[in-house]
C-alpha positions as a printed NumPy array, in Angstrom:
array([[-149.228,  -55.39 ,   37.924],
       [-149.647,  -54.208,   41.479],
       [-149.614,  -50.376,   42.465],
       [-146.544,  -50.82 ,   44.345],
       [-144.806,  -52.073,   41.043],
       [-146.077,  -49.42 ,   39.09 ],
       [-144.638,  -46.559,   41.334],
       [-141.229,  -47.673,   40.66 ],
       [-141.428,  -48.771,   36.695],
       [-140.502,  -45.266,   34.553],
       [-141.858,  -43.886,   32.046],
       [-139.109,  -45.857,   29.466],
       [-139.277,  -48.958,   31.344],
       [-143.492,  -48.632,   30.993],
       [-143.474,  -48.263,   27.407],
       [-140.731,  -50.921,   26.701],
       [-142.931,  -53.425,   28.983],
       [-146.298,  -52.294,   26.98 ],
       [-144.522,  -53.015,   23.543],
       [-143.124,  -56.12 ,   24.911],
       [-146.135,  -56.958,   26.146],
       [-148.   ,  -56.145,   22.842],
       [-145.38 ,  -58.157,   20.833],
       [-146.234,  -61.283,   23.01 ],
       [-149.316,  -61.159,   22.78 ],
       [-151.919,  -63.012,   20.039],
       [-154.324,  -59.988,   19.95 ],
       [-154.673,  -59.433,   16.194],
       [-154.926,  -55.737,   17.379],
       [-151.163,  -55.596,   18.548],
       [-149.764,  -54.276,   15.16 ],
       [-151.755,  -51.889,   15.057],
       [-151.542,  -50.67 ,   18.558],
       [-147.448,  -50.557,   17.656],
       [-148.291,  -48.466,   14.607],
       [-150.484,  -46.26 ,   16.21 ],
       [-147.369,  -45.427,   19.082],
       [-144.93 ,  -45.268,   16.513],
       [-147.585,  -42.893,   14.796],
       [-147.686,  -40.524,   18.018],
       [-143.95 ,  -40.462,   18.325],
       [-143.493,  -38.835,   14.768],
       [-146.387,  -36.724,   15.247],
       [-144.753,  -35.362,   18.555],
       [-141.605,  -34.462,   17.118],
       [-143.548,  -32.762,   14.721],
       [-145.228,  -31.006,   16.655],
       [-141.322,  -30.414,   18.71 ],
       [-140.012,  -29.299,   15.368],
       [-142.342,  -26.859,   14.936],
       [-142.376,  -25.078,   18.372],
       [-138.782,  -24.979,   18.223],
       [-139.299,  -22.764,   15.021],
       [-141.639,  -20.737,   15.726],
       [-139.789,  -19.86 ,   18.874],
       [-136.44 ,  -19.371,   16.657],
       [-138.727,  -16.712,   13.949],
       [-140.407,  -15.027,   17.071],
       [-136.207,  -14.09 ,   18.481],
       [-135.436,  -13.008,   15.612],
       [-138.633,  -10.298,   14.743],
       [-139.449,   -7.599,   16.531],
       [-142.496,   -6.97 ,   18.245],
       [-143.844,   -4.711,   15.194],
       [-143.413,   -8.237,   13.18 ],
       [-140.558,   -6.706,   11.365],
       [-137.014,   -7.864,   11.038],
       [-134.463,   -5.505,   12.457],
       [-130.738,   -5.621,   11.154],
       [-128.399,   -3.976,   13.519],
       [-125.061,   -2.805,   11.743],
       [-122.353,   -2.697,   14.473],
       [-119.528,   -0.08 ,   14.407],
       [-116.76 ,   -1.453,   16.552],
       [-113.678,    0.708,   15.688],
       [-112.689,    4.099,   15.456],
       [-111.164,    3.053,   11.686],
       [-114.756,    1.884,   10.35 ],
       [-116.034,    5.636,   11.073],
       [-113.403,    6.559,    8.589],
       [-114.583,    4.856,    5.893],
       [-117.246,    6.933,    4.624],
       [-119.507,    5.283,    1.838],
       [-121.819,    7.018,   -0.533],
       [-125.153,    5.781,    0.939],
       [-125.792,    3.065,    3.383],
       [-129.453,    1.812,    1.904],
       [-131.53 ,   -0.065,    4.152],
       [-129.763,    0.505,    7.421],
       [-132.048,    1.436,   10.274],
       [-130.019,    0.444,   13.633],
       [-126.976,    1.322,   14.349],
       [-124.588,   -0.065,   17.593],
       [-121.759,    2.156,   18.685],
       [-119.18 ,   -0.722,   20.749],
       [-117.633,    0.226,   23.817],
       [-114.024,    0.163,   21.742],
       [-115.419,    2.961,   19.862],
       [-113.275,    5.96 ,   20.652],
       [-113.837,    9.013,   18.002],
       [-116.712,    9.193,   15.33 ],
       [-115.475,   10.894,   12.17 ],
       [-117.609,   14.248,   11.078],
       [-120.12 ,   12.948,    8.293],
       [-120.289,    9.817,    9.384],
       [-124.105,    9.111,    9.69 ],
       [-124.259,   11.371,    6.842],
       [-124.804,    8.247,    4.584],
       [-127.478,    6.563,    6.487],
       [-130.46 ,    7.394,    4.949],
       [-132.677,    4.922,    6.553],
       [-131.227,    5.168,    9.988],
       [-133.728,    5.392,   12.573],
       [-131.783,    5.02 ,   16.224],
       [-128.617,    4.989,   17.206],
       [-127.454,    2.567,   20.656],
       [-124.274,    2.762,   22.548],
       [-122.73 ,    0.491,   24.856],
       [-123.281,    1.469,   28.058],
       [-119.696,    0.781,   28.731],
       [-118.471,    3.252,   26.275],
       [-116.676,    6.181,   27.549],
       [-116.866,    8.867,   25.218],
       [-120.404,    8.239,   23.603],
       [-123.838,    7.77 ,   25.138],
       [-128.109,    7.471,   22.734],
       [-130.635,    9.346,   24.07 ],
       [-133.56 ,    8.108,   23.222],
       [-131.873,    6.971,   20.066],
       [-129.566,   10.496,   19.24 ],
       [-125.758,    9.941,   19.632],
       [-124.575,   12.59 ,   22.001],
       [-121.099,   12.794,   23.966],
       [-120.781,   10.962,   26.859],
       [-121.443,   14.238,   29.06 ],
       [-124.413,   15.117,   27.116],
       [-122.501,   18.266,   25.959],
       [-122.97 ,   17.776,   22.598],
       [-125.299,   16.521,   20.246],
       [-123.147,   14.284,   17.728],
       [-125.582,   12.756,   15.124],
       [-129.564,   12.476,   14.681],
       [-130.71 ,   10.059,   12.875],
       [-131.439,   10.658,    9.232],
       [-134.998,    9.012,    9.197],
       [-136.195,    8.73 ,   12.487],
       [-140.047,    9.041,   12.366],
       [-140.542,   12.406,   14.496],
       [-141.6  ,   15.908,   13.308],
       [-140.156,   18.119,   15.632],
       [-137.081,   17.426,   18.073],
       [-135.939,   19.401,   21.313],
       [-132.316,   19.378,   22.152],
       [-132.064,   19.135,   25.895],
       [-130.587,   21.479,   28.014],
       [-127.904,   20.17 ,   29.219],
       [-126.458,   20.224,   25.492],
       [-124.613,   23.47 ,   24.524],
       [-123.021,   22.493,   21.033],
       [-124.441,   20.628,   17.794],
       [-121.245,   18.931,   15.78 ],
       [-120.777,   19.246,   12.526],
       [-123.39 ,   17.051,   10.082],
       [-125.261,   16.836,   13.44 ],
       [-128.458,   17.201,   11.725],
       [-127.849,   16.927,    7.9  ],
       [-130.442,   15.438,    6.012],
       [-132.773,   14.936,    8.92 ],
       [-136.947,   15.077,    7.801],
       [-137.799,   17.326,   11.534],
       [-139.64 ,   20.1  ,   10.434],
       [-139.079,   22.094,   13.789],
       [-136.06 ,   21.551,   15.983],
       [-135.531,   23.782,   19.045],
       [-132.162,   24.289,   20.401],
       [-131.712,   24.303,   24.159],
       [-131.032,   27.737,   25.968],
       [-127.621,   27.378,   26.522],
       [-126.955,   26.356,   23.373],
       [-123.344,   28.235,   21.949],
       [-122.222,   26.411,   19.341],
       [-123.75 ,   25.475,   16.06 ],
       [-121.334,   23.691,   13.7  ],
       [-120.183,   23.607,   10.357],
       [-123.335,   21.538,    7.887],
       [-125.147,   20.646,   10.632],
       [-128.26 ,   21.767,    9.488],
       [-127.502,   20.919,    5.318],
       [-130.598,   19.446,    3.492],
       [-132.717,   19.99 ,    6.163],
       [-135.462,   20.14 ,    3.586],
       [-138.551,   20.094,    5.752],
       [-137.299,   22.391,    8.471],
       [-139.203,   25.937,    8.053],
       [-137.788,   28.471,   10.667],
       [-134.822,   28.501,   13.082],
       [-134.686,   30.329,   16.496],
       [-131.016,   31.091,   18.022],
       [-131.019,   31.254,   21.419],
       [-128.776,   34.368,   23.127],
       [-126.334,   32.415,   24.234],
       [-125.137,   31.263,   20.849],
       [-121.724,   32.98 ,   19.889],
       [-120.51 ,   30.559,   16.828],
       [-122.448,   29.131,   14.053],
       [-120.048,   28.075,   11.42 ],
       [-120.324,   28.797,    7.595],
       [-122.542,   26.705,    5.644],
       [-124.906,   25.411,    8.515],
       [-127.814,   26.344,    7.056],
       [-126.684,   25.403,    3.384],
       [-129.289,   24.012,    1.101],
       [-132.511,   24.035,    3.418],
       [-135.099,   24.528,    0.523],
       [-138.068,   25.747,    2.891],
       [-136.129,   27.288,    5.828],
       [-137.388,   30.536,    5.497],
       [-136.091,   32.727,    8.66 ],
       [-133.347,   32.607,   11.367],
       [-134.737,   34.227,   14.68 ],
       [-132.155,   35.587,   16.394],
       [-133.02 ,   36.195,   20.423],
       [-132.769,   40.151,   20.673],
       [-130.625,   39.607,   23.797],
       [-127.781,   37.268,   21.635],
       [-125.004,   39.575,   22.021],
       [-122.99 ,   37.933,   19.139],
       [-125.836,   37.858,   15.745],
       [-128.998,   39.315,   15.335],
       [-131.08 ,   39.379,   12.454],
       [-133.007,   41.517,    9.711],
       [-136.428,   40.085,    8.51 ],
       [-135.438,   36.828,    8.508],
       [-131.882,   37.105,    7.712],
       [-128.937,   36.315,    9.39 ],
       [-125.988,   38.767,   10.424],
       [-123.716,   39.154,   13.165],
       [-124.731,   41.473,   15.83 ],
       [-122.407,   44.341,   14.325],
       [-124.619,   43.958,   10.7  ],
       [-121.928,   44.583,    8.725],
       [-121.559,   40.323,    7.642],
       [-123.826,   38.645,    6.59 ],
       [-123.964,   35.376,    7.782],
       [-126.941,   33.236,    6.382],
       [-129.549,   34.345,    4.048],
       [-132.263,   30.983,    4.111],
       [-132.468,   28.825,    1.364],
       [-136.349,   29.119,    1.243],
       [-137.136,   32.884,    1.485],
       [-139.482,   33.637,   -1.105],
       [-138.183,   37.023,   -2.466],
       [-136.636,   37.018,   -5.623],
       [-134.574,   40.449,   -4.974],
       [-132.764,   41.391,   -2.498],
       [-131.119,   44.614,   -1.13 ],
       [-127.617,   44.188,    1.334],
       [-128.619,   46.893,    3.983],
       [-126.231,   49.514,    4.335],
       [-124.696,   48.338,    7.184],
       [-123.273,   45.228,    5.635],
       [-119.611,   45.177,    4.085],
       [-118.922,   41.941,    3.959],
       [-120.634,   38.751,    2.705],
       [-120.021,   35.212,    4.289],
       [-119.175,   32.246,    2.931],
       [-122.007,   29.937,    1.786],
       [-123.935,   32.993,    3.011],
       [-126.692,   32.751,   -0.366],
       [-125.355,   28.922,   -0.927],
       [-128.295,   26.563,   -2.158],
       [-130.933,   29.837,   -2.636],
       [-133.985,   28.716,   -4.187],
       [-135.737,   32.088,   -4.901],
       [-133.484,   34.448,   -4.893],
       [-132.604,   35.646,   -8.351],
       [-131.17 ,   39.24 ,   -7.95 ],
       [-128.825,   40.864,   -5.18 ],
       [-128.063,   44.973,   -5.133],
       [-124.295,   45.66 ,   -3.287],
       [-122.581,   48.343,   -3.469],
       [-118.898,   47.79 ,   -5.409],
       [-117.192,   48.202,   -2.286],
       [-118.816,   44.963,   -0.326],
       [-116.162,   41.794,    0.029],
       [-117.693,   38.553,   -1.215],
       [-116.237,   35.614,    0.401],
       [-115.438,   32.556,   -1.564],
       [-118.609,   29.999,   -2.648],
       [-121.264,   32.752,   -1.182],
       [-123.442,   32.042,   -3.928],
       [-122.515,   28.073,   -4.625],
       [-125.515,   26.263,   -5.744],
       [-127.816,   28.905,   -6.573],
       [-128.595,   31.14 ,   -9.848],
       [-128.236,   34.634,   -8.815],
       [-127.421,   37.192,  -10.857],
       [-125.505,   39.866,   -8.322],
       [-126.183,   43.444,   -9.496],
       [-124.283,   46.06 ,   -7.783],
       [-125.666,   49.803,   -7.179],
       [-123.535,   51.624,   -9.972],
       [-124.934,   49.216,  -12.542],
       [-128.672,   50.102,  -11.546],
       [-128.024,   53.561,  -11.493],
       [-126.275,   53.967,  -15.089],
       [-129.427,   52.162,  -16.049]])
């Protein structure tokens, strides 16, 4: 064949005329040249096949060589619909269609690590994986299980929802300065979590937001909060006379209501590890579930002294 013919045969045309050719000709090596091609043909989409896999396997694992489900809440309904534990869930997308997040509703996810959000939702926004309101206002929900010992809330954030931080392993979380609102369980089962400091600007923290901590063992009130303050440890508002929080993980075993106090809060002892005995005076109002989920015997002054 001359060069110019070459130039303009393709590759399909080449190999048809070199099989042709082979067929035609009486070399008693032509059958086996044709079974060697067919040979590299098969062993080329072999090798095809398995590219194609591999490259199918790599898009679906992450870089840690871990597969990652992502379970994707599209409507407001599905926040609703509260089940008793989500196992094995680590990612979570938030849609843009997604409108209101029930309280509680990460509450289940035991195993959830981050949380995403559309950017185009307008009422929701992650930071760096923490489901806050679109204005960064408020810190909605932190994931259960992300892998992180200690967590500051930025500043822009002033309030913590409700079951904000429930269940969460941080042992240290520092709320931001202008931090005012703490709500109600937002802080429950925070097993790990030793101490808590309130910043001064804080004027609400709702019953039961410190309920069953088993090692929290203080609430630091800053002395220039002009709404709670606090006596070794425990919380009161700034008057003293309720008592707001006593933590879950105080060591003591007795305890004496100061003076001051007339009035005990709800949830106020709730979840109380240590704490077996509690001296009142008869005149102090108890609020309703003050001592849920704890064994303490209350023993008010008048019994002690006809002892």
């Amino acid at each position: 064949i001359s060069p110019g013919i070459v130039n303009i045969i393709s590759n399909k045309d080449c190999k048809e005329w070199c099989i042709d050719a082979l067929q035609k000709s009486k070399c008693v090596c032509a059958p086996l040249c044709l079974g060697r091609n067919s040979m590299r043909k098969k062993r080329m989409r072999g090798i095809i096949i398995c590219i194609m896999a591999v490259m199918c396997i790599l898009g679906l694992i992450g870089c840690n060589g871990e597969t990652e489900d992502i379970f994707v809440v599209d409507t407001d309904e599905m926040t609703k619909q509260i089940h008793d534990r989500m196992e094995g869930v680590e990612r979570v997308k938030i849609t843009a269609d997604v409108t209101k997040i029930a309280e509680g509703y990460f509450s289940c996810f035991h195993d959830l690590k981050h949380i995403e959000v559309a950017e185009d939702n307008g009422n929701y926004q992650a930071i760096d994986g923490v489901l806050y309101t679109k204005d960064g206002s408020a810190l909605v929900a932190y994931p259960m299980a992300k892998d992180v010992s200690e967590y500051t809330i930025p500043d822009k954030c002033v309030a913590v929802y409700s079951y904000a931080f429930a269940g969460s392993k941080l042992e240290r979380i520092v709320l931001s300065d202008e931090m005012y609102e703490i709500g109600y369980y937002s802080f429950n089962n925070c097993d790990r979590l030793t101490s808590m400091n309130i910043p001064k600007n804080v004027y609400y923290i709702s019953a039961g937001a410190f309920t069953n901590c088993d090692n929290l063992e203080s609430l630091n009130v800053d002395e220039a909060n002009q709404y709670f303050a606090d006596i070794d440890g425990v919380l009161f508002n700034s008057q003293k006379d309720v008592l707001h929080t006593y933590p879950g993980g105080k060591k003591d075993s007795s305890y004496i209501l100061p003076d001051t106090c007339t009035t005990v809060g709800e949830y106020s002892f709730s979840g109380c590890l240590y704490l077996e005995e509690i001296i009142i005076t008869e005149d102090v109002n108890v609020l309703d579930n003050a001592f849920s989920e704890s064994h303490i015997e209350c023993v008010r002054s008048e019994d002690v002294i006809n002892e």
